[in-house]
Coordinates of C-alpha atoms and ligand atoms in Angstrom, one line a residue:
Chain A
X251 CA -43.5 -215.7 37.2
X252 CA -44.7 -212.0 36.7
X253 CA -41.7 -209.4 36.0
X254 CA -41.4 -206.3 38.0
X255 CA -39.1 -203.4 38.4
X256 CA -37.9 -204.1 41.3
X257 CA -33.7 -204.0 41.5
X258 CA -31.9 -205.1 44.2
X259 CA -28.4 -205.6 44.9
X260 CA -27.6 -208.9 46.2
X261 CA -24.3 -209.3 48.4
X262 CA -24.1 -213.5 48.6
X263 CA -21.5 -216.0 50.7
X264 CA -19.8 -217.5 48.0
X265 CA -18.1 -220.4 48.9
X266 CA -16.6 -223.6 46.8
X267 CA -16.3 -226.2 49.2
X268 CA -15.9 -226.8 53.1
X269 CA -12.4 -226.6 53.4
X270 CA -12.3 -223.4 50.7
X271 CA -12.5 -220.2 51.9
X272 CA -15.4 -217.8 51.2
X273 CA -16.3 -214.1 50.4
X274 CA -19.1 -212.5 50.1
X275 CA -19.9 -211.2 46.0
X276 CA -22.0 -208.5 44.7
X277 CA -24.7 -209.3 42.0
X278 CA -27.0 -207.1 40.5
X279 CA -30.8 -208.8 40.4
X280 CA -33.0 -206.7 38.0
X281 CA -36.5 -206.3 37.1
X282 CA -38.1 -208.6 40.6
X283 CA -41.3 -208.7 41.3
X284 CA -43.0 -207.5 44.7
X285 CA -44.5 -211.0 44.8
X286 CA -41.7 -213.1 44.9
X287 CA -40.7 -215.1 47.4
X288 CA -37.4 -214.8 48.3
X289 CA -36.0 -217.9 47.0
X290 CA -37.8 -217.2 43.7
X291 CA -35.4 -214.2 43.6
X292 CA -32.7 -216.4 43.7
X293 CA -33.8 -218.7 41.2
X294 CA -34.3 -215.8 38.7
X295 CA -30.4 -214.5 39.9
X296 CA -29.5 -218.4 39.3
X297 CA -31.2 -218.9 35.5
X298 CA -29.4 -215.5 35.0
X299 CA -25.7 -217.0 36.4
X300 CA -26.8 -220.4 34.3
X301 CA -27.3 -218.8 31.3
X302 CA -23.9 -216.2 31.5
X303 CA -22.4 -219.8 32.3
X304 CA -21.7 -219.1 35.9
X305 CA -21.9 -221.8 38.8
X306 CA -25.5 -220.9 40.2
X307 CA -25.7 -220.5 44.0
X308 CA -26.3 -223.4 46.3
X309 CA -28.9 -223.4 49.0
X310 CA -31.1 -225.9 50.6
X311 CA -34.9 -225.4 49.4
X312 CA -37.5 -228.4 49.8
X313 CA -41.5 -227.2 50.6
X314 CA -41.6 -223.7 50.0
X315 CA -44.2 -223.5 51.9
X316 CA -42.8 -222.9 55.4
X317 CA -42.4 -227.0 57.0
X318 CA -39.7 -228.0 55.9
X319 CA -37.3 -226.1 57.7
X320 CA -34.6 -226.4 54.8
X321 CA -34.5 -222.4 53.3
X322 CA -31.6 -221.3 55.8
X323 CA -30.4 -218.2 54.7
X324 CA -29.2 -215.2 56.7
X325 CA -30.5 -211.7 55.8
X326 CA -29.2 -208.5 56.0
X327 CA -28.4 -209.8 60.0
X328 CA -31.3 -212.0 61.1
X329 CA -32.0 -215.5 60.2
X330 CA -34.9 -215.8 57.5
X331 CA -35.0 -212.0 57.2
X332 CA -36.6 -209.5 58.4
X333 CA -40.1 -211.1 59.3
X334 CA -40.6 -212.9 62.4
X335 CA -42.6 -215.7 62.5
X336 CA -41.6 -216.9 58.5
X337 CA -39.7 -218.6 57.1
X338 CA -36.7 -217.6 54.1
X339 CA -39.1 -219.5 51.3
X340 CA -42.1 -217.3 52.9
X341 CA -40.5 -214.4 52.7
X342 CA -41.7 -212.2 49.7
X343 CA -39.8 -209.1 48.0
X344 CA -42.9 -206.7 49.3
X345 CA -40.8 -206.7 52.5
X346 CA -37.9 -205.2 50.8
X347 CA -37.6 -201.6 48.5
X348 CA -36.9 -201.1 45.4
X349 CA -32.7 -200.3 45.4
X350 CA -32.5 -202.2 48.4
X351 CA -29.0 -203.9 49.3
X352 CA -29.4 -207.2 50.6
X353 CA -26.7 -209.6 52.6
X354 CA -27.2 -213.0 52.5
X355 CA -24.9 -215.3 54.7
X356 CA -25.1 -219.0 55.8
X357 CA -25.7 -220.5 59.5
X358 CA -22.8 -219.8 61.1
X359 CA -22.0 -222.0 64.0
X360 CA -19.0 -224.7 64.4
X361 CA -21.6 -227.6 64.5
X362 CA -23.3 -226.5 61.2
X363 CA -20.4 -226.3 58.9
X364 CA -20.8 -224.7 55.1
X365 CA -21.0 -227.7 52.6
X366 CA -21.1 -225.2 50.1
X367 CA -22.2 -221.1 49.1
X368 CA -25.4 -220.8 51.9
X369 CA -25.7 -224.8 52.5
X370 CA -24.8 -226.1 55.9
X371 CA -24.6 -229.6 57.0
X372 CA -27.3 -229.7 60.2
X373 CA -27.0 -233.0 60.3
X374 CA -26.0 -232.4 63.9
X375 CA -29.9 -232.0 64.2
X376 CA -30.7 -235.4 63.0
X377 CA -28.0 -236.8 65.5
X378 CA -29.8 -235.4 68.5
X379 CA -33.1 -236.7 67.2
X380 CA -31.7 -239.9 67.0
X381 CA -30.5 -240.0 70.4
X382 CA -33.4 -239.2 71.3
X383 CA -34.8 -243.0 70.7
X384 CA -38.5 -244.3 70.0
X385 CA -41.4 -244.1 71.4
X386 CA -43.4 -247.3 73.2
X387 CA -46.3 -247.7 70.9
X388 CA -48.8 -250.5 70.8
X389 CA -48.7 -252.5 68.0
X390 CA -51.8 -253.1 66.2
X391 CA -54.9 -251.3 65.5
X392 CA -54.3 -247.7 66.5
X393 CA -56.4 -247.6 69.5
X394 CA -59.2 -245.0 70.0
X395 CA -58.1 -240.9 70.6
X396 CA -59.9 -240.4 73.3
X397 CA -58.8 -243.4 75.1
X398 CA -55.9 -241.7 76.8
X399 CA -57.3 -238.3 78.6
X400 CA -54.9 -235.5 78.0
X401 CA -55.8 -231.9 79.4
X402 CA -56.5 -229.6 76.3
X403 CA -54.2 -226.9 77.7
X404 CA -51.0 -230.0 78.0
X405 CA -52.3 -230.8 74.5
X406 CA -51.7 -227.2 73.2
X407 CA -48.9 -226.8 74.7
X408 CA -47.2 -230.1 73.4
X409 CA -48.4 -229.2 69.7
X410 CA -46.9 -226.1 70.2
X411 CA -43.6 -227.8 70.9
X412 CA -44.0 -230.2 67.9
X413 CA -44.3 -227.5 65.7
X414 CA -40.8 -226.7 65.3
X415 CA -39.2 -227.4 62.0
X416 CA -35.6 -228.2 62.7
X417 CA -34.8 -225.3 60.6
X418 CA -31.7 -224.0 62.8
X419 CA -32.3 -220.6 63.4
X420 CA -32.0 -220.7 66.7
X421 CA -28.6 -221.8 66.7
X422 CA -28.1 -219.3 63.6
X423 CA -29.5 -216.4 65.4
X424 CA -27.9 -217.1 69.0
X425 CA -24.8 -215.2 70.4
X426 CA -23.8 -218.9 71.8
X427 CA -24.3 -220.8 68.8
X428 CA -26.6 -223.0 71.6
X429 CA -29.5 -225.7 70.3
X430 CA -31.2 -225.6 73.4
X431 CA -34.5 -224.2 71.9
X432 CA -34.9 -226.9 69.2
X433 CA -33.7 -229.8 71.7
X434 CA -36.2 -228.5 74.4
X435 CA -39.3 -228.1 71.7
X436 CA -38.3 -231.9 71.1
X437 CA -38.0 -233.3 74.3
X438 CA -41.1 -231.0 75.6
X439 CA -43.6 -232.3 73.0
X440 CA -42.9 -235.5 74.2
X441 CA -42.7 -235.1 77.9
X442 CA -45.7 -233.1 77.9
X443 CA -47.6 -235.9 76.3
X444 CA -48.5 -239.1 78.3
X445 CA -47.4 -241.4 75.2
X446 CA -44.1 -240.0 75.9
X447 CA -44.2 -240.9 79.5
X448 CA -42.0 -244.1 79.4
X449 CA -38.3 -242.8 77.8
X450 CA -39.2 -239.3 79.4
X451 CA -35.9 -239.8 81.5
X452 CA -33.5 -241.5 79.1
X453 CA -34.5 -238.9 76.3
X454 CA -34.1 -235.6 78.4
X455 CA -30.2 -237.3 79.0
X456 CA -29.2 -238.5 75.8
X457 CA -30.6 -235.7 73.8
X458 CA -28.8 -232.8 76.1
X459 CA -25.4 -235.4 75.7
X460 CA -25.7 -235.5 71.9
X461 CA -26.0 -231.5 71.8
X462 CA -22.7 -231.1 74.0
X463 CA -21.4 -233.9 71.9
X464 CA -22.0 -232.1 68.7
X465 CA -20.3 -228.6 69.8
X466 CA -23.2 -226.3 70.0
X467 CA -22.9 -223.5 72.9
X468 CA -24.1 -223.0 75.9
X469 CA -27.1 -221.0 76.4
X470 CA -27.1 -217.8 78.2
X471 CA -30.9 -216.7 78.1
X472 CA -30.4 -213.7 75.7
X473 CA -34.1 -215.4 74.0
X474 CA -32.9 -214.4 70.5
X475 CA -33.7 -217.8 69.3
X476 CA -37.5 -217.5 70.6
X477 CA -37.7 -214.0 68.5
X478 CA -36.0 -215.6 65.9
X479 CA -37.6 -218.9 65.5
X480 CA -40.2 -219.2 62.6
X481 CA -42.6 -221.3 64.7
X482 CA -42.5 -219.1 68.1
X483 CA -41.2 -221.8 70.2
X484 CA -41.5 -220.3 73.6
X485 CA -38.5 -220.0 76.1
X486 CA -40.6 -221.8 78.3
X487 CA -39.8 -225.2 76.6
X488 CA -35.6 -224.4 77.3
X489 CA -36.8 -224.1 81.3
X490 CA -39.0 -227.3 80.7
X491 CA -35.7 -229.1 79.1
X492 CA -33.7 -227.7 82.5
X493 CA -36.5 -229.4 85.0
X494 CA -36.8 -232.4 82.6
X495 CA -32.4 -232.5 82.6
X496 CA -32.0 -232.3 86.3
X497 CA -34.8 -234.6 87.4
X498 CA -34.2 -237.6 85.1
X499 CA -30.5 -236.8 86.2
X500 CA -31.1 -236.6 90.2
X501 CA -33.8 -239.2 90.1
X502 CA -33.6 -241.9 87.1
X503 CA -31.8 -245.5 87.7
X504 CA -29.0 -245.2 85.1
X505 CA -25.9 -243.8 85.5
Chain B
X745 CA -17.3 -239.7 86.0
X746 CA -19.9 -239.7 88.3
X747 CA -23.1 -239.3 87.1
X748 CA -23.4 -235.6 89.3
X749 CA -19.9 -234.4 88.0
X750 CA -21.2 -235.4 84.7
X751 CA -25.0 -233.6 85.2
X752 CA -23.4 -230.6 86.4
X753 CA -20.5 -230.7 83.1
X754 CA -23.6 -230.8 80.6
X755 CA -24.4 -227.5 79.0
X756 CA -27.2 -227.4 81.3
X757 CA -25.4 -227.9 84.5
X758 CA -23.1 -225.2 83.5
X759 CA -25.5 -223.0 83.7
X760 CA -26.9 -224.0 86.5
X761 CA -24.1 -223.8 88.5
X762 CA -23.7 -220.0 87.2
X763 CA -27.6 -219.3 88.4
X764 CA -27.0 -220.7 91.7
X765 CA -23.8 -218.5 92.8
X766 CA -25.3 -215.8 91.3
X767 CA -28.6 -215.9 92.9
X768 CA -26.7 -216.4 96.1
X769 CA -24.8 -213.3 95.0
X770 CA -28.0 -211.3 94.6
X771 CA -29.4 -212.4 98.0
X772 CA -25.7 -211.0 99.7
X773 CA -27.0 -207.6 97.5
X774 CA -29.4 -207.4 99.9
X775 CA -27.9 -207.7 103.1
X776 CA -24.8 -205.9 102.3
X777 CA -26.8 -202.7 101.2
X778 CA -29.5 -203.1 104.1
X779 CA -26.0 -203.1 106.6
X780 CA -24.5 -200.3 104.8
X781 CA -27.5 -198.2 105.2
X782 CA -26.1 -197.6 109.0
X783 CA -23.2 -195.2 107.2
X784 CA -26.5 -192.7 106.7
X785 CA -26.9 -193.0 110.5
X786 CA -25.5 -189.3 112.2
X787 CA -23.7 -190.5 114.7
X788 CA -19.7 -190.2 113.7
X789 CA -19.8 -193.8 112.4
X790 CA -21.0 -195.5 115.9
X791 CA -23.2 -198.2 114.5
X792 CA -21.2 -199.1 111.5
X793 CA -18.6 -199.3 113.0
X794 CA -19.3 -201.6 115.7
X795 CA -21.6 -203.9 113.0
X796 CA -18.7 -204.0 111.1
X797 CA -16.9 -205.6 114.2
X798 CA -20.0 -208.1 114.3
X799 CA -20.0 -209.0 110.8
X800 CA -16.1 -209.8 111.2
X801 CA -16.1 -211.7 113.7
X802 CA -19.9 -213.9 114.1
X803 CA -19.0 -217.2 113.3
X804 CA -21.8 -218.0 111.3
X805 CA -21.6 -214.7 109.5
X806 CA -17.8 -215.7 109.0
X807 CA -18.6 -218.9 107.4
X808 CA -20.9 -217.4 105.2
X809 CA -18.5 -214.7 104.1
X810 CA -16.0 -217.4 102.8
X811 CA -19.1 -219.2 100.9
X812 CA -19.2 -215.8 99.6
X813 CA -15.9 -215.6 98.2
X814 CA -15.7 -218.8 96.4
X815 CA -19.2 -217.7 95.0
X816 CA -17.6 -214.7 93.7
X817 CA -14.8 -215.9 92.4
X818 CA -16.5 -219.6 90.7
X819 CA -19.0 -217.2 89.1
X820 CA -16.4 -214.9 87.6
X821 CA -14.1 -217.6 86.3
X822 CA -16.8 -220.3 85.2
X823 CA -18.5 -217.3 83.3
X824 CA -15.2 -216.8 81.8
X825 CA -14.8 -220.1 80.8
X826 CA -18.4 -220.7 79.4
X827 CA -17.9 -217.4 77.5
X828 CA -15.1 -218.7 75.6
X829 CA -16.2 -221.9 74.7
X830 CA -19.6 -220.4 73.7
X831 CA -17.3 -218.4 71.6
X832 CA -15.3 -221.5 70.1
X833 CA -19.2 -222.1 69.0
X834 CA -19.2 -219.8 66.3
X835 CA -15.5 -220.0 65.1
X836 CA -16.8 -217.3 62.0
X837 CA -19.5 -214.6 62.3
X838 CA -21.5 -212.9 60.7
X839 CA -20.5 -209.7 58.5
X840 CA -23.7 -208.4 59.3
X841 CA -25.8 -208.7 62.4
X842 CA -28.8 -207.4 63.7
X843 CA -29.2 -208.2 67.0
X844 CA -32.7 -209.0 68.6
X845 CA -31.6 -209.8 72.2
X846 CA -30.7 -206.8 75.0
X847 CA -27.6 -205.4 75.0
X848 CA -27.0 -206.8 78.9
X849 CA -27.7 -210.6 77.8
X850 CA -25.0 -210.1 74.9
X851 CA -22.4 -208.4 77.1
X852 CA -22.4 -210.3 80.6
X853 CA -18.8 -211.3 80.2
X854 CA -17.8 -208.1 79.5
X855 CA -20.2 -206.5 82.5
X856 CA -19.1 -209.5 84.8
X857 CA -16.0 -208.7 84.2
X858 CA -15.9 -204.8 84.8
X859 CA -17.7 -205.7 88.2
X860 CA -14.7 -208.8 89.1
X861 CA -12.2 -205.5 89.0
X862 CA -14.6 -203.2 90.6
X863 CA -14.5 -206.2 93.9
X864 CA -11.2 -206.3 93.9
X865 CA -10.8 -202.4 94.1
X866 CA -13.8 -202.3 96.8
X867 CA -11.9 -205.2 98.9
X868 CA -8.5 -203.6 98.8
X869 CA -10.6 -200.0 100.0
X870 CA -12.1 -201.9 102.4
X871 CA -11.8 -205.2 103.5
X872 CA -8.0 -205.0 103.1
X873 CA -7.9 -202.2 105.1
X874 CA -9.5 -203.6 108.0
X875 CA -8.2 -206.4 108.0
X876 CA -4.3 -205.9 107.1
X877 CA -4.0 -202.0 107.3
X878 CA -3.3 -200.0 110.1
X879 CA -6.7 -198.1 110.6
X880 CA -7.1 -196.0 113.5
X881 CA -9.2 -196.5 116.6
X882 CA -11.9 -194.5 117.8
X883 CA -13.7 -194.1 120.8
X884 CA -17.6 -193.7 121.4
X885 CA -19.5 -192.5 124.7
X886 CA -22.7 -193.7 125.0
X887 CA -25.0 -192.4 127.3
X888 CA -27.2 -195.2 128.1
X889 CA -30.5 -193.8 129.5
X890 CA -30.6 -191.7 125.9
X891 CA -28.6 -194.0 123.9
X892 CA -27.1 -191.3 122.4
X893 CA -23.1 -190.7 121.5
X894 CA -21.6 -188.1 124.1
X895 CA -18.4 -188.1 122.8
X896 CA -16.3 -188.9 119.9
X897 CA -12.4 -189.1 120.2
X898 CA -10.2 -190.2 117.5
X899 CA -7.1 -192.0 119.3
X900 CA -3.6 -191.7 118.2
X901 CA -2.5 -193.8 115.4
X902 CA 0.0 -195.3 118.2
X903 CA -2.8 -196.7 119.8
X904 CA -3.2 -200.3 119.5
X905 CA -5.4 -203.2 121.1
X906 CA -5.3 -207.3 121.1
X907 CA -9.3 -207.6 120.7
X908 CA -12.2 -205.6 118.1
X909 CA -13.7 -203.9 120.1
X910 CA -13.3 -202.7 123.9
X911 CA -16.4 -201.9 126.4
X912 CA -16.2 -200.0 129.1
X913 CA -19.1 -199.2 131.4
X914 CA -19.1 -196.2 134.0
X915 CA -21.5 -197.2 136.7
X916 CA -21.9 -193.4 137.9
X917 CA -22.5 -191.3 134.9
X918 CA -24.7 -194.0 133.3
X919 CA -22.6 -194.3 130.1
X920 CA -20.4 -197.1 127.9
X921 CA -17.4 -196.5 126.0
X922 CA -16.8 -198.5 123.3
X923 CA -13.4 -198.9 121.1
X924 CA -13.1 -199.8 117.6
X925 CA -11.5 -199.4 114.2
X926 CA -12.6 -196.3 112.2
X927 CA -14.1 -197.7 109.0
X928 CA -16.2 -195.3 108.8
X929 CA -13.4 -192.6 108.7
X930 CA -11.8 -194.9 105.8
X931 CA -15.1 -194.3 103.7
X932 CA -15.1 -190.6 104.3
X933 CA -11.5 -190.0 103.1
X934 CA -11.8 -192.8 100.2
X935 CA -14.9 -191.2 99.2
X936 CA -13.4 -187.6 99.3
X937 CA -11.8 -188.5 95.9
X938 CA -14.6 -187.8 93.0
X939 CA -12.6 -190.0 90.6
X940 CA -13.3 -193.0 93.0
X941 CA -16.6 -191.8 93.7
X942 CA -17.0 -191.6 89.7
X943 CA -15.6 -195.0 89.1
X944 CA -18.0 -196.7 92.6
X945 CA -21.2 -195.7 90.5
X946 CA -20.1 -196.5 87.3
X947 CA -19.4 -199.7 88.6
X948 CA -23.3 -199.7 89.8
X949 CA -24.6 -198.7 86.6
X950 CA -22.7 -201.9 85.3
X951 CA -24.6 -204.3 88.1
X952 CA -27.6 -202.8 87.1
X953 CA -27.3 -203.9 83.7
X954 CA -25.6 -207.0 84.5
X955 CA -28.5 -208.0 87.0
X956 CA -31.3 -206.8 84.7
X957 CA -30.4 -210.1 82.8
X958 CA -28.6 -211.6 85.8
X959 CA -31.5 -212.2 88.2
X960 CA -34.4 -213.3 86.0
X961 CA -31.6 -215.9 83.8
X962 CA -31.0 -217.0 87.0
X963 CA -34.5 -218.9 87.2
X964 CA -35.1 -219.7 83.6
X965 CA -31.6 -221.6 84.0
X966 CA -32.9 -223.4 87.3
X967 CA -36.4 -224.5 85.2
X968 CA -38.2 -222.0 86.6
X969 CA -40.5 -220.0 84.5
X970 CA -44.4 -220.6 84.3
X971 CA -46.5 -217.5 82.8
X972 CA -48.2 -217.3 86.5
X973 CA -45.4 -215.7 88.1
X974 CA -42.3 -215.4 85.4
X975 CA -44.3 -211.4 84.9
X976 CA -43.3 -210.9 89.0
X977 CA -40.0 -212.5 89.3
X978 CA -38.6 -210.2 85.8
X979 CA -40.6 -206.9 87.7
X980 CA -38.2 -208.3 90.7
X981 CA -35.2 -208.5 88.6
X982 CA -35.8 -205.0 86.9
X983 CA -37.0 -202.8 89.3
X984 CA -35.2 -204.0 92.5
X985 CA -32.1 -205.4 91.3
X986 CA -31.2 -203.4 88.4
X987 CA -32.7 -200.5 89.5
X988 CA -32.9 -200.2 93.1
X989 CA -30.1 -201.7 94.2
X990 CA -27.7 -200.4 92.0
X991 CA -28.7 -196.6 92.9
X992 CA -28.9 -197.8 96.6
X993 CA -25.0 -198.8 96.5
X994 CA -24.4 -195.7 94.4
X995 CA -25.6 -193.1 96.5
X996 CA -23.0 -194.0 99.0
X997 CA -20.0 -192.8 98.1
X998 CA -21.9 -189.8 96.3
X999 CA -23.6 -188.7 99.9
X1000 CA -20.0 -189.3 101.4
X1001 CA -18.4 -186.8 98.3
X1002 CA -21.1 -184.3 99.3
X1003 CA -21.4 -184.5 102.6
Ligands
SF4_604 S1 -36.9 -224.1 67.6 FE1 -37.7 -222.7 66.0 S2 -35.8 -221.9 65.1 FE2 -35.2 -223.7 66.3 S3 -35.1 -225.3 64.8 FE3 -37.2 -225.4 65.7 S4 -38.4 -224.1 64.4 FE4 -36.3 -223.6 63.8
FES605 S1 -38.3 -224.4 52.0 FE1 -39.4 -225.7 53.4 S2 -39.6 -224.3 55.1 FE2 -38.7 -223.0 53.5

């Protein structure tokens, strides 16, 4: 890792445990270079904090390489920093200055709560993926790709859905606190997709159910999440999730 | 539960619920300014006076007024109550926060509210008048070869009648005369107070900004956006309810301050 001479002030969420409360503390990073990412910048603060035998911050990392959706952290105000379109692990010191003061916080919302410092537990994510069910698939050889015609522009559009992450900053970034733009990039790339066809109904209900049930908000429109969202998942999937919601409610044979 | 009281309890009927009243809400907008226009009219108040007797006493106008009310008043308190447990959502914020939404789709509680007092003043100017004050009558001649108003007299406040409105014709000079409340005379004094007149188009300013979010939410939450015509329906939103509209209402009282 090259040096640099770049110093920055870092103001981090510092906090034990779940129940503990936290604060935010102070800590002076020196000699960063322009081309690290921003986690690499922690992890130089962290050796640092090791080595003065200090407990290192804790936060969620995994691919570095923007798939993963694990780098939650909230900078100076907007989820992932200042970039749109990245995320935190793609994120490199270039879009910061030298002398810079930088606030890092955790996801705040009463469904993700802090495990510890800027880890949350998002397993509430998991739970609406889960209620979400299977898929019917064929057993078997996998059968040819072009044996099921799909319209290039549906095909698009449902890969667009799928490329969310489940990274949370939707919910981090909303005024609500509100899922609704991971749940709808979920239930979209399915229901756009003829594969998805058979649960279409049943997923649109117990998806939205297991949202409510996990205590994430209700959305209002503002569309932060959209600008906010690392994969540009388009607002248009929420008002897909509303048509797919009501009709499977108005028209499917369950209760 | 049923399974409609349980659609319409999900996150998503909430909000659907909220863009229905409110889209009716929008469509009273229009009617309410297109009748009010008639106060522009120079004839002492003649013809808004005598639609206000229509609009008070159609039937089917009537029934659509008290749609009107509980649309008002479920939209006000349902926002309320989504806004607080959209607030229970985030139990602890941020210490810093850089907004990337519009200021109106962060603060609809707060504009929703200003505009819930803002009814409730307008009502007791108005509607509360009519109905429950003691507003006095005025009499119109109408010649009815030209159509036009004759003569204006403003009754005594002792005068009195069972029914809205009172037609008389004269056979021999060709005219009507017609007796109503004076609403009209009620807007002219309210409207001679600039602090009212002040507080009517503030009030606007805050629609404007509540509907510039209002109107076009009001589809996304119904399902409703495709890129083919999500461009009009925001123009729509913008430039006739939060812009139009709004300065439409506003120039009302202002025209009356001025006049
Ligand atoms: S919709 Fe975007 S912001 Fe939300 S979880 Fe998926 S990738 Fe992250
Ligand atoms: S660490 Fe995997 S997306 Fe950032």
């Amino acid at each position: 890792m090259s040096e640099g001479n770049m110093n920055i002030t870092l103001k981090v969420w510092r906090q034990k445990n779940s129940k503990s409360q936290g604060n935010l503390e102070t800590y002076d990073v020196k000699g960063i270079s322009e081309d690290m990412s921003f986690l690499e910048m922690f992890d130089v603060l962290n050796e640092k904090l090791i080595v003065e035998d200090k407990e290192p911050i804790a936060f969620d990392h995994d691919c570095r390489e923007g798939i993963c959706g694990m780098c939650s952290m909230y900078i100076n105000g907007r989820p992932h920093g200042p970039l749109e379109g990245v995320t935190t692990c793609q994120l490199h010191m270039r879009s910061f200055k030298d002398g810079d003061t930088i606030v890092v916080e955790p996801w705040r919302a009463q469904a993700f709560p802090v495990v510890k410092d800027l880890v949350t537990d998002r397993s509430a994510f998991d739970r609406v993926i889960a209620a979400g069910g299977f898929v019917s698939v064929n057993t078997g050889n996998a059968q040819d790709a072009n044996a099921i015609p799909i319209p290039k522009t549906e095909a698009d559009k449902a890969f667009a859905a799928a490329a969310c992450i489940g990274c949370g900053a939707c919910v981090a970034s909303c005024k609500n606190a509100s899922a609704m733009l991971f749940v709808s990039a979920k239930i979209s790339q399915l229901a756009l997709l003829p594969q998805g066809d058979p649960e279409r109904q049943t997923r649109a209900i117990n998806m939205v159910n297991q949202m409510d049930a996990e205590g994430f908000g209700n959305c209002t429109n503002t569309g932060a999440c959209a600008v906010e969202c690392p994969k540009e998942i388009s607002l248009e999937n929420i008002a897909r999730m509303n048509r797919e919601y009501l009709s499977a409610s108005f028209t499917s044979s369950e209760d | 539960m049923s399974w409609l009281t349980k659609t319409l309890s999900s996150s998503i009927g909430k909000k659907i619920l909220m863009a229905i009243t409110g889209l009716f809400l929008c469509t009273f907008l229009i009617i309410h300014l297109v009748g009010n226009l008639q106060l522009f009219k120079s004839d002492s108040g003649y013809a808004f006076n005598t639609y206000t007797v229509f609009m008070t006493s159609n039937p089917l106008i009537k029934t659509v007024s008290y749609v009107l009310y509980a649309s008002i008043l479920f939209h006000a308190f349902w926002g309320l109550y989504l806004e607080y447990l959209n607030r229970k959502s985030r139990p602890i914020g941020y210490v810093v926060q850089k907004n990337q939404s519009s200021f109106a789709s962060r603060k609809m509680a707060v504009l929703g509210t200003i505009l819930l007092v803002y009814i409730a003043v307008h009502l007791g100017d108005f509607w509360a008048e009519y109905k429950f004050g003691h507003l006095p009558y005025v009499k119109y001649t109408e010649n009815l070869t030209s159509g036009e108003i004759t003569a204006v007299e403003h009754l005594p406040d002792t005068y009195q009648q069972q029914v809205k409105i009172v037609e008389t014709y004269n056979e021999e000079s060709g005219s009507k005369s017609v007796i109503v409340k004076n609403l009209y005379a009620e807007a002219e004094e309210a409207f001679s107070n600039p602090l009212l007149v002040l507080f009517y188009v503030l009030s606007m300013a805050v629609m404007g900004f509540h509907l510039s979010h209002g109107f076009q939410s009001g589809f996304q939450s119904l399902g409703l956006n495709h890129p083919k015509y999500n461009p009009f329906i925001q123009k729509v939103g913008l430039w006739i309810f939060a812009i139009l509209i709004p300065i439409g209402f506003a120039i009302i009282p202002v025209y009356f301050l001025i006049k």
